[in-house]
Coordinates of C-alpha atoms and ligand atoms in Angstrom, one line a residue:
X77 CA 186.8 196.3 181.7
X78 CA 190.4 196.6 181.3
X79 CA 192.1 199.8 181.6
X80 CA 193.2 199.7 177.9
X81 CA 190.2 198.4 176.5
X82 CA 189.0 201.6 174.6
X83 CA 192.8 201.8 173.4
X84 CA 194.5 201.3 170.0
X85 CA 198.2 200.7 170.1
X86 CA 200.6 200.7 167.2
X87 CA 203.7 198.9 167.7
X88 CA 205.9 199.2 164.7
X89 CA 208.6 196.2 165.4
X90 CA 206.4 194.2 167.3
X91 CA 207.2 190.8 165.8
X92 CA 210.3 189.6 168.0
X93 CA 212.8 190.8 170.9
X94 CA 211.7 193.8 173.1
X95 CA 208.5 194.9 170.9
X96 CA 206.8 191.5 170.7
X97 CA 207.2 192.0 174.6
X98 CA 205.4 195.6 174.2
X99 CA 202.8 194.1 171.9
X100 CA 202.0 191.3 174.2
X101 CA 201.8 193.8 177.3
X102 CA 199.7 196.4 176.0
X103 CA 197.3 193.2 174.7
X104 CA 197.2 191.5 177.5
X105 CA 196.3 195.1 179.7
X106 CA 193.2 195.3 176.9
X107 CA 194.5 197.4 174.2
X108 CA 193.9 196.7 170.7
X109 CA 197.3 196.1 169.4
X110 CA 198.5 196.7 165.3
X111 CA 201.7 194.6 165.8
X112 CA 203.7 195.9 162.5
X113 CA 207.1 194.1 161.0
X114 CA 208.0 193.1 158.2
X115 CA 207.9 189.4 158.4
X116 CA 204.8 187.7 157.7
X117 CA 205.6 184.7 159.5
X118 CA 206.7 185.9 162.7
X119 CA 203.7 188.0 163.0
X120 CA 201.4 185.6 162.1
X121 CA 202.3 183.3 165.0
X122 CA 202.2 186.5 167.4
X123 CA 198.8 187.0 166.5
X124 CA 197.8 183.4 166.4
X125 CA 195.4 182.8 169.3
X126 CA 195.4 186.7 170.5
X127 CA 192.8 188.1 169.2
X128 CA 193.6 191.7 170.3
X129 CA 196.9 191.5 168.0
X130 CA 195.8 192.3 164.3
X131 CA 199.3 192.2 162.5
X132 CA 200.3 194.8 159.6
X133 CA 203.2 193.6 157.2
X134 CA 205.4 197.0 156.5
X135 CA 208.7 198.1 156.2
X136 CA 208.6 201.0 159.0
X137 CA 211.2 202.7 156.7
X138 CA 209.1 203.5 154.6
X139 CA 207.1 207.1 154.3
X140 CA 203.9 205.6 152.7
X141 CA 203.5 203.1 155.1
X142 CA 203.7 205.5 158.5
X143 CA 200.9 207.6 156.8
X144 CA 199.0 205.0 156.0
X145 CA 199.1 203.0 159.3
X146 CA 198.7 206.3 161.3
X147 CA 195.4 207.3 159.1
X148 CA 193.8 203.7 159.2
X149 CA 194.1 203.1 163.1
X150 CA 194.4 206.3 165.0
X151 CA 196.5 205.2 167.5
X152 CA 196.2 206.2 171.3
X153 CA 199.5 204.9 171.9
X154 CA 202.1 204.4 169.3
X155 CA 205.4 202.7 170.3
X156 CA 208.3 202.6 167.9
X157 CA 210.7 200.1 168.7
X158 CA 212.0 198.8 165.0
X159 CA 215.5 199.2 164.3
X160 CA 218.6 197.4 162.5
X161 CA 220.9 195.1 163.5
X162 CA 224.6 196.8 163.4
X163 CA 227.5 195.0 161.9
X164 CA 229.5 194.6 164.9
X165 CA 233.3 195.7 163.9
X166 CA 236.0 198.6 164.3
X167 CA 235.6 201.8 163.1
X168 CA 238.3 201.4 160.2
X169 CA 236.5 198.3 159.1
X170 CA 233.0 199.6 158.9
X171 CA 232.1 200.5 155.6
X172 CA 229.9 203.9 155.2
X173 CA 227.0 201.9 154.2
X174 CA 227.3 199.6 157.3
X175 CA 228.0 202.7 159.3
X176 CA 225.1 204.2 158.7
X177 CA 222.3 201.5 158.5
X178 CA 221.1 202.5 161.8
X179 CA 220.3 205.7 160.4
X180 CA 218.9 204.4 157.1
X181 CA 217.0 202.4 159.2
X182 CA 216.0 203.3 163.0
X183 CA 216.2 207.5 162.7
X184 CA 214.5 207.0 159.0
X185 CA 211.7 205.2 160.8
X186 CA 211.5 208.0 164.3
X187 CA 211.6 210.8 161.9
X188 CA 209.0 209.5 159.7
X189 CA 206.5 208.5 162.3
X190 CA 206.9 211.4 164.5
X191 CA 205.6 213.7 162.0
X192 CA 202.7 211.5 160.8
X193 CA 201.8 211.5 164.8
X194 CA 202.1 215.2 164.4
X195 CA 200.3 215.9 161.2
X196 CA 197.1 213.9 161.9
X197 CA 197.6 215.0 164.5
X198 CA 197.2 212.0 167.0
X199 CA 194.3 212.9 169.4
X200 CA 194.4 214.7 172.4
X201 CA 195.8 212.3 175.5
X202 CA 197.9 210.0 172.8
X203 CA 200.7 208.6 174.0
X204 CA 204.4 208.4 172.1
X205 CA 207.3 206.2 173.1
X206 CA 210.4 205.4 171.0
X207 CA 212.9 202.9 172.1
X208 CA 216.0 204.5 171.6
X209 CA 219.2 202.6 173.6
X210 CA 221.4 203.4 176.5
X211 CA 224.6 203.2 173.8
X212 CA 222.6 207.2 173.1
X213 CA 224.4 207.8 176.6
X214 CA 227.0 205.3 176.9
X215 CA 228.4 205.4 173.3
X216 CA 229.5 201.6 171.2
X217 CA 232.5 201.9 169.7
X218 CA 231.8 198.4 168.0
X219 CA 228.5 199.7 166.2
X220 CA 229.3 202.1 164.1
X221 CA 226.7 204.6 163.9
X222 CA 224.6 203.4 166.3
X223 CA 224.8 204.8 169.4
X224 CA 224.6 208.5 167.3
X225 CA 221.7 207.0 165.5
X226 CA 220.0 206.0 169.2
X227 CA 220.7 209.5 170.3
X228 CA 219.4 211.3 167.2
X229 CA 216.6 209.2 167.8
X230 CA 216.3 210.9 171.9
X231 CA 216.3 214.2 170.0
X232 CA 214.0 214.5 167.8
X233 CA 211.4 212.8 170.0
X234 CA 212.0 215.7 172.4
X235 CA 212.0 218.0 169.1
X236 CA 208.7 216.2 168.2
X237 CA 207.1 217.0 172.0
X238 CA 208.5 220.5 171.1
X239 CA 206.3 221.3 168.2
X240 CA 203.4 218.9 170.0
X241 CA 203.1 222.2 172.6
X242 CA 203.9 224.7 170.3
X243 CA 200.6 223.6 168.5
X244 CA 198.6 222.9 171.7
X245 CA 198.4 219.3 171.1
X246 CA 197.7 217.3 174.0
X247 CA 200.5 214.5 172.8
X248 CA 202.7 212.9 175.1
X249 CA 206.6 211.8 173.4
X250 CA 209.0 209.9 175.4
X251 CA 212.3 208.2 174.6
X252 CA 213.3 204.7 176.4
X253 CA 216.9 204.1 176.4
X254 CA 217.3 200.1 177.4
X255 CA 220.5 198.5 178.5
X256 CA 222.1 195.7 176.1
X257 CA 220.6 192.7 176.6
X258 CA 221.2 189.5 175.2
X259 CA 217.8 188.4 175.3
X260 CA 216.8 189.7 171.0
X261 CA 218.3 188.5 167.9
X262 CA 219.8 192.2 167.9
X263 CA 221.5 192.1 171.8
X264 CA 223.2 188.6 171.6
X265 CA 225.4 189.3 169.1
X266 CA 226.0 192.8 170.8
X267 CA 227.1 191.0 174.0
X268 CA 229.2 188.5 172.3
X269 CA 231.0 191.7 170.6
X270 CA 231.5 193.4 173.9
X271 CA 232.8 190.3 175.7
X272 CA 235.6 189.2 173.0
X273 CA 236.5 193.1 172.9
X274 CA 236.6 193.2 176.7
X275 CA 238.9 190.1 176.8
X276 CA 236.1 188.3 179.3
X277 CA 234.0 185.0 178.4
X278 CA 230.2 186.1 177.4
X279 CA 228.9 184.7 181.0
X280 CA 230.9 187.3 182.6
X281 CA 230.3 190.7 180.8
X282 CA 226.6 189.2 181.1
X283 CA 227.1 189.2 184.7
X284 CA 228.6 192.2 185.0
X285 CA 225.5 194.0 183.1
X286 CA 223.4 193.0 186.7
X287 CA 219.8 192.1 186.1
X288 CA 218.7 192.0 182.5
X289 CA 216.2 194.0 180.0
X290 CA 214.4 191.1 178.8
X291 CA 211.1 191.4 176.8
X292 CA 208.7 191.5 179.4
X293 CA 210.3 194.5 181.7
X294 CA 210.3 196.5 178.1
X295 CA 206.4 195.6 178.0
X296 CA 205.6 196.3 182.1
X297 CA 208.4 199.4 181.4
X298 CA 205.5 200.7 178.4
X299 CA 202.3 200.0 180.3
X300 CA 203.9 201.5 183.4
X301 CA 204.3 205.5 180.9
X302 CA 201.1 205.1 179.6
X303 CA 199.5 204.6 183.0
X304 CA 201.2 207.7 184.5
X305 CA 199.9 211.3 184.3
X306 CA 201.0 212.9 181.1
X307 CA 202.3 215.7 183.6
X308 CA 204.8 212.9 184.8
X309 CA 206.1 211.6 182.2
X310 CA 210.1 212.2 181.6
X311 CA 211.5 213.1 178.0
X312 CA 213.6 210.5 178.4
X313 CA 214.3 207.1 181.0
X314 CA 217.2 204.7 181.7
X315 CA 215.5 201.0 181.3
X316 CA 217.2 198.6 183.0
X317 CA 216.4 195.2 184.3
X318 CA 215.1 197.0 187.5
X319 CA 213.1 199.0 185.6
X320 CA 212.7 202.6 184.3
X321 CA 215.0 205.8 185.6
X322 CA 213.9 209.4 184.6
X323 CA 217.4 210.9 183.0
X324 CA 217.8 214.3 182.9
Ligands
NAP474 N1 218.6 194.2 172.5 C1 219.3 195.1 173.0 O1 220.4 194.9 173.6 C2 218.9 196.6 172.8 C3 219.4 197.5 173.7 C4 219.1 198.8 173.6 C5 218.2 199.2 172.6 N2 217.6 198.3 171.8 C6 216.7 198.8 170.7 O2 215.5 198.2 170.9 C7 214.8 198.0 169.7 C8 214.4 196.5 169.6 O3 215.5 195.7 169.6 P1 215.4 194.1 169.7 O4 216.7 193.7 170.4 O5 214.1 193.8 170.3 O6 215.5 193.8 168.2 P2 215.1 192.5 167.4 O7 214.9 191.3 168.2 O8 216.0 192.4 166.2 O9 213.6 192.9 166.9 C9 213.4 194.0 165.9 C10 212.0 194.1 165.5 O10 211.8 195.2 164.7 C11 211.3 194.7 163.4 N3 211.8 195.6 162.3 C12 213.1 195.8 162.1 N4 213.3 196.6 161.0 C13 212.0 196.9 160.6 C14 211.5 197.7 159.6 N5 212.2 198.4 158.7 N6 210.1 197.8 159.4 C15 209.3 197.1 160.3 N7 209.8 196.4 161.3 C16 211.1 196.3 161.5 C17 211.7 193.3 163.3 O11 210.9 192.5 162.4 P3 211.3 192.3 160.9 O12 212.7 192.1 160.8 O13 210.5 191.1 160.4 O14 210.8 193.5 160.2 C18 211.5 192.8 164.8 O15 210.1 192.6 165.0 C19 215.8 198.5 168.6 O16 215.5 199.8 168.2 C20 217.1 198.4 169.3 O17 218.1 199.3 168.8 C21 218.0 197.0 171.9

């Protein structure tokens, strides 16, 4: 028996990029995966051949859908890693709409989910992990609100792990901030930004980032919190291509 087997993950952006890593992860370690996007296609062909993948089309955005999904499976371990794709421009050219999609979008979905995991509430032992992004820390002065959306995002997961012990539930939240990586549809366009802004060719800032985040250290980097004792678990890690570092 795999050490997941009696396990029901939720992975709400599971369909490409670092999720579809997380997905395949916590599959492949036993867990019965919901793999949620909102593209049918994509999730179809994740789930093609594995049968512990079931996917659920949903936009994540959306209120009805986190209670829904939350209610019908339960989950032990629920990892949010769904989020928008900035426009990648100056300040004075974004837009307040395209400033804010990442808060339309990604805080939208951590606010929403966090309180159906409270609510239920998930049961005792459940795990939490939303991928936030190292921009929280580092800032992205091409992303408009992004890196404040990623670090509202680190907040209210540790507000959410607040009112988990207030209540004396037996919930564990944590926030992973990854390094850019070019290796998802949202990273590549990221690093091309960074490298034109930087004045350097995209092989160099890639270079410079040392070794990357790629898909399968964000799934090893998942399996590797929900395999440690809740008591030593972090509010918040560092994910870099060398793995996970505990931030203060
Ligand atoms: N790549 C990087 O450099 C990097 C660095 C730091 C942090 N991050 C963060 O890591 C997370 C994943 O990034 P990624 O690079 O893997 O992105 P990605 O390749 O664009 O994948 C995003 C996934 O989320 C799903 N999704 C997006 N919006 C959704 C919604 N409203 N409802 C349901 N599913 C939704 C997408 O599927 P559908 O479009 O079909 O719904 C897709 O499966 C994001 O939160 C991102 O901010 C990325």
């Amino acid at each position: 028996m795999s050490e997941l087997s009696d396990r029901t993950a939720v992975v709400v952006g599971a369909s490409r990029g670092l999720g579809r890593g997380i997905a395949t992860a916590l599959a492949e370690a036993g867990a019965a995966v919901v793999a949620v996007a909102r593209g049918r296609e994509a999730l179809a062909e994740l789930a093609e051949g594995a049968d512990r993948i079931r996917p659920e089309a949903a936009d994540a955005t959306d209120p009805s859908a986190a209670g829904t999904l939350v209610d019908r499976y339960r989950p032990d371990v629920l990892v949010l890693v769904a989020g928008a794709t900035p426009q990648l421009r100056p300040l004075q050219h974004h837009t307040w709409e395209t400033f804010s999609v990442n808060w339309e979008s990604d805080v939208r979905i951590a606010f929403h989910w966090l309180r159906e995991a409270l609510l239920k509430p998930l049961r005792p032992g459940s795990r939490v992990v939303v991928i936030s992004s190292g921009a929280a820390v580092a800032g992205s002065p091409v992303s408009g609100g992004y890196a404040g959306a990623k670090a509202t995002q680190r907040l209210i997961t540790g507000y959410a792990q607040e009112e988990a012990q207030r209540a004396g539930l037996d919930i564990t939240f944590t926030a992973v901030l990854p390094r850019i990586t070019p290796m998802t549809e949202l990273g590549r366009p990221a690093v091309r930004a960074y490298a034109e802004r930087y004045g350097m060719t995209e092989d160099e800032y890639i270079e410079q980032l040392g070794p990357l985040v790629t898909p399968e250290i964000a799934g090893a980097a998942v399996l590797e919190l929900i395999g440690s004792d809740a008591a030593d678990v972090a509010p918040a890690y560092l994910l870099t291509g060398t793995g996970l570092r505990k931030l203060p």
